[in-house]
Amino acid sequence: IIYEIGGGIKDGKKFKAVQTGGPSGGCLTEKHLDTKIDYDNLLASGSMMGSGGMIVLDEDDCIVSVAKFYLEFTVEESCGKCSPCRIGNKRLHELLGRITEGKGTMEDLDRLRNLGEVIKDTSLCGLGQTSPNPVLSTIDNFYDEYVEHVKDHKCRAGQCKSLMQHVIDQEACIGCTACVRVCPVNAISGERKKPHFIDSSICINC
């Protein structure tokens, strides 16, 4: 479907994952590309058919941010009747937020997996039972990216703003002070007509 019907990845970028089944679906990897599109096969692969939607992710998409994005939907849509869905998904969302902000720990990754399984097993309705799918499938298939966010404070897709560190190219900078004049927190310093520097402890990554 992706390559023959959809025409492949836009701009020739590298395939990362395909998310099926809407917000409650999972993210499948390159090894799943030949999976038959039916209810049983998608469930066996860690995703679901849902309404038949399919979203293709490439190398510029952060898998942790994607999981966080889909979880926002279930947090908003939860009816609130059962605690696993009402409270558990909020905790999952908070943990993902910590990770994308560079404040996560390896213990948080264990908490994500354990809490996700509890929510899946104990929620009362289909929404709650499938809500952890984006988290669980991405941890299973892209664990190394989660570890990079936690240990290296790195987002390989460059999407997590808090993990970005801006620098000035010392060879290209002519010291025109244009950046100094617009920086809202005075994080840039340097003499006129000489290379400038960014103080990463002050920079807000605007």
Tab-separated table of C-alpha atoms in Angstrom:
chain	number	residue	atom	x	y	z
A	1	ILE	CA	0.000	0.000	0.000
A	2	ILE	CA	2.696	2.495	1.017
A	3	TYR	CA	4.942	2.112	-2.000
A	4	GLU	CA	2.730	0.845	-4.800
A	5	ILE	CA	-0.511	2.698	-4.075
A	6	GLY	CA	0.738	5.599	-1.965
A	7	GLY	CA	3.819	6.295	-4.056
A	8	GLY	CA	6.379	5.781	-1.288
A	9	ILE	CA	7.863	8.233	1.204
A	10	LYS	CA	7.691	11.926	0.345
A	11	ASP	CA	10.935	13.496	-0.891
A	12	GLY	CA	12.652	10.102	-0.880
A	13	LYS	CA	13.097	10.088	2.897
A	14	LYS	CA	13.696	6.923	4.865
A	15	PHE	CA	10.715	4.947	6.149
A	16	LYS	CA	10.519	4.745	9.943
A	17	ALA	CA	7.095	3.384	10.854
A	18	VAL	CA	3.457	3.178	9.879
A	19	GLN	CA	0.760	3.935	12.421
A	20	THR	CA	-2.539	2.149	11.848
A	21	GLY	CA	-5.880	2.217	13.602
A	22	GLY	CA	-6.059	5.839	14.700
A	23	PRO	CA	-5.045	7.125	18.169
A	24	SER	CA	-5.534	3.704	19.745
A	25	GLY	CA	-3.446	1.904	17.140
A	26	GLY	CA	0.210	1.005	17.186
A	27	CYS	CA	3.336	1.860	15.215
A	28	LEU	CA	4.692	-0.907	13.009
A	29	THR	CA	8.228	-1.078	11.646
A	30	GLU	CA	9.911	-1.963	8.387
A	31	LYS	CA	9.759	-5.668	9.231
A	32	HIS	CA	5.949	-5.407	9.222
A	33	LEU	CA	5.688	-3.884	5.738
A	34	ASP	CA	4.387	-7.125	4.235
A	35	THR	CA	1.763	-7.641	6.943
A	36	LYS	CA	-1.676	-8.369	5.509
A	37	ILE	CA	-4.132	-5.569	6.223
A	38	ASP	CA	-6.817	-7.370	8.197
A	39	TYR	CA	-7.999	-7.398	11.805
A	40	ASP	CA	-6.171	-10.514	12.993
A	41	ASN	CA	-2.788	-9.796	11.415
A	42	LEU	CA	-2.669	-6.198	12.629
A	43	LEU	CA	-3.603	-7.252	16.165
A	44	ALA	CA	-0.918	-9.929	16.099
A	45	SER	CA	1.619	-7.297	15.035
A	46	GLY	CA	0.791	-5.002	17.964
A	47	SER	CA	-1.588	-2.602	16.240
A	48	MET	CA	-5.210	-2.681	15.091
A	49	MET	CA	-7.453	-1.969	12.129
A	50	GLY	CA	-9.565	0.708	13.800
A	51	SER	CA	-11.223	2.864	11.168
A	52	GLY	CA	-8.696	1.814	8.539
A	53	GLY	CA	-6.451	4.860	8.844
A	54	MET	CA	-2.749	4.636	8.064
A	55	ILE	CA	-0.114	7.291	8.772
A	56	VAL	CA	3.418	6.869	7.468
A	57	LEU	CA	6.298	8.235	9.540
A	58	ASP	CA	9.737	9.000	8.165
A	59	GLU	CA	13.167	9.764	9.613
A	60	ASP	CA	12.101	13.292	10.559
A	61	ASP	CA	9.384	12.055	12.936
A	62	CYS	CA	10.170	11.512	16.620
A	63	ILE	CA	8.602	8.271	17.752
A	64	VAL	CA	8.321	9.417	21.392
A	65	SER	CA	6.542	12.625	20.390
A	66	VAL	CA	4.213	10.619	18.153
A	67	ALA	CA	3.221	8.375	21.078
A	68	LYS	CA	2.649	11.461	23.242
A	69	PHE	CA	0.543	13.092	20.513
A	70	TYR	CA	-1.818	10.124	20.204
A	71	LEU	CA	-2.099	9.702	23.950
A	72	GLU	CA	-3.362	13.274	24.228
A	73	PHE	CA	-6.479	12.153	22.358
A	74	THR	CA	-7.338	9.355	24.782
A	75	VAL	CA	-6.662	11.580	27.792
A	76	GLU	CA	-9.183	14.085	26.419
A	77	GLU	CA	-11.728	11.462	25.337
A	78	SER	CA	-11.731	9.368	28.509
A	79	CYS	CA	-15.201	9.346	30.085
A	80	GLY	CA	-13.629	9.135	33.530
A	81	LYS	CA	-15.614	6.153	34.777
A	82	CYS	CA	-12.646	3.877	35.478
A	83	SER	CA	-9.422	4.883	37.193
A	84	PRO	CA	-6.987	3.019	34.905
A	85	CYS	CA	-8.052	5.065	31.893
A	86	ARG	CA	-8.874	8.334	33.666
A	87	ILE	CA	-5.769	8.517	35.836
A	88	GLY	CA	-3.423	6.014	34.225
A	89	ASN	CA	-3.350	7.690	30.828
A	90	LYS	CA	-2.644	11.054	32.433
A	91	ARG	CA	0.350	9.492	34.180
A	92	LEU	CA	1.522	7.950	30.895
A	93	HIS	CA	1.240	11.355	29.236
A	94	GLU	CA	3.211	13.000	32.052
A	95	LEU	CA	5.973	10.401	31.754
A	96	LEU	CA	6.222	10.960	27.999
A	97	GLY	CA	6.339	14.691	28.638
A	98	ARG	CA	9.263	14.239	31.027
A	99	ILE	CA	11.117	12.157	28.461
A	100	THR	CA	10.619	14.624	25.592
A	101	GLU	CA	11.792	17.435	27.886
A	102	GLY	CA	15.014	15.636	28.784
A	103	LYS	CA	13.923	14.930	32.370
A	104	GLY	CA	13.174	11.230	31.993
A	105	THR	CA	14.965	8.324	33.678
A	106	MET	CA	15.419	4.684	32.748
A	107	GLU	CA	12.980	3.853	35.526
A	108	ASP	CA	10.400	5.945	33.650
A	109	LEU	CA	10.689	3.570	30.697
A	110	ASP	CA	9.846	0.652	32.984
A	111	ARG	CA	6.950	2.644	34.418
A	112	LEU	CA	5.621	3.342	30.922
A	113	ARG	CA	5.587	-0.332	30.027
A	114	ASN	CA	4.180	-1.549	33.359
A	115	LEU	CA	1.513	1.133	33.601
A	116	GLY	CA	0.538	0.617	29.971
A	117	GLU	CA	-0.030	-3.081	30.553
A	118	VAL	CA	-2.131	-2.387	33.668
A	119	ILE	CA	-4.304	0.134	31.812
A	120	LYS	CA	-4.757	-2.336	28.958
A	121	ASP	CA	-5.762	-5.175	31.280
A	122	THR	CA	-8.002	-3.310	33.725
A	123	SER	CA	-9.839	-0.572	31.806
A	124	LEU	CA	-13.567	-1.115	31.396
A	125	CYS	CA	-14.059	-0.233	27.726
A	126	GLY	CA	-12.326	-0.489	24.380
A	127	LEU	CA	-10.964	3.055	24.530
A	128	GLY	CA	-9.063	2.417	27.746
A	129	GLN	CA	-8.018	-1.089	26.777
A	130	THR	CA	-6.410	0.087	23.539
A	131	SER	CA	-5.193	3.526	24.675
A	132	PRO	CA	-1.673	2.364	25.660
A	133	ASN	CA	-1.058	0.832	22.221
A	134	PRO	CA	0.931	3.809	20.825
A	135	VAL	CA	3.184	3.724	23.901
A	136	LEU	CA	3.631	-0.035	24.159
A	137	SER	CA	4.205	-0.572	20.431
A	138	THR	CA	6.788	2.209	20.185
A	139	ILE	CA	8.652	1.023	23.288
A	140	ASP	CA	8.755	-2.487	21.847
A	141	ASN	CA	9.836	-1.422	18.365
A	142	PHE	CA	11.851	1.746	19.040
A	143	TYR	CA	13.284	1.253	22.511
A	144	ASP	CA	16.643	2.642	21.395
A	145	GLU	CA	15.058	6.018	20.618
A	146	TYR	CA	13.522	6.177	24.082
A	147	VAL	CA	16.935	5.395	25.590
A	148	GLU	CA	18.542	8.147	23.482
A	149	HIS	CA	16.043	10.663	24.857
A	150	VAL	CA	16.753	9.590	28.426
A	151	LYS	CA	20.484	8.838	28.496
A	152	ASP	CA	21.854	11.051	25.741
A	153	HIS	CA	19.240	13.830	25.895
A	154	LYS	CA	19.053	13.464	22.147
A	155	CYS	CA	16.146	13.427	19.705
A	156	ARG	CA	17.506	12.018	16.456
A	157	ALA	CA	14.583	13.521	14.511
A	158	GLY	CA	15.212	16.970	15.993
A	159	GLN	CA	11.584	17.352	17.040
A	160	CYS	CA	11.876	17.577	20.824
A	161	LYS	CA	12.552	21.254	21.390
A	162	SER	CA	13.869	20.864	24.917
A	163	LEU	CA	16.563	18.465	23.731
A	164	MET	CA	17.897	20.805	21.060
A	165	GLN	CA	21.034	22.830	21.630
A	166	HIS	CA	21.630	25.798	19.356
A	167	VAL	CA	25.160	26.888	18.493
A	168	ILE	CA	26.628	29.620	16.329
A	169	ASP	CA	28.955	28.561	13.532
A	170	GLN	CA	32.153	30.280	14.563
A	171	GLU	CA	33.525	30.249	11.035
A	172	ALA	CA	30.397	31.722	9.473
A	173	CYS	CA	29.585	34.327	12.139
A	174	ILE	CA	30.688	37.851	11.167
A	175	GLY	CA	29.650	39.484	14.438
A	176	CYS	CA	26.844	41.561	12.929
A	177	THR	CA	24.945	41.374	16.273
A	178	ALA	CA	21.610	40.753	14.488
A	179	CYS	CA	20.968	37.684	16.643
A	180	VAL	CA	21.920	39.533	19.824
A	181	ARG	CA	19.312	42.210	19.173
A	182	VAL	CA	16.428	39.749	18.809
A	183	CYS	CA	17.293	37.217	21.521
A	184	PRO	CA	14.540	37.581	24.170
A	185	VAL	CA	16.654	36.282	27.075
A	186	ASN	CA	20.070	37.794	26.251
A	187	ALA	CA	21.626	34.357	25.789
A	188	ILE	CA	23.925	35.517	22.981
A	189	SER	CA	27.128	37.402	23.620
A	190	GLY	CA	30.242	38.495	21.745
A	191	GLU	CA	32.094	41.520	20.488
A	192	ARG	CA	30.992	43.330	17.346
A	193	LYS	CA	32.599	41.937	14.176
A	194	LYS	CA	33.789	38.856	16.091
A	195	PRO	CA	32.158	35.392	16.444
A	196	HIS	CA	29.344	35.242	18.977
A	197	PHE	CA	28.333	32.509	21.419
A	198	ILE	CA	25.081	31.117	22.822
A	199	ASP	CA	24.844	30.388	26.550
A	200	SER	CA	22.927	27.085	26.548
A	201	SER	CA	22.096	27.466	30.251
A	202	ILE	CA	20.021	30.552	29.413
A	203	CYS	CA	18.775	29.704	25.894
A	204	ILE	CA	15.061	28.853	25.743
A	205	ASN	CA	15.247	27.255	22.274
A	206	CYS	CA	12.809	29.747	20.813
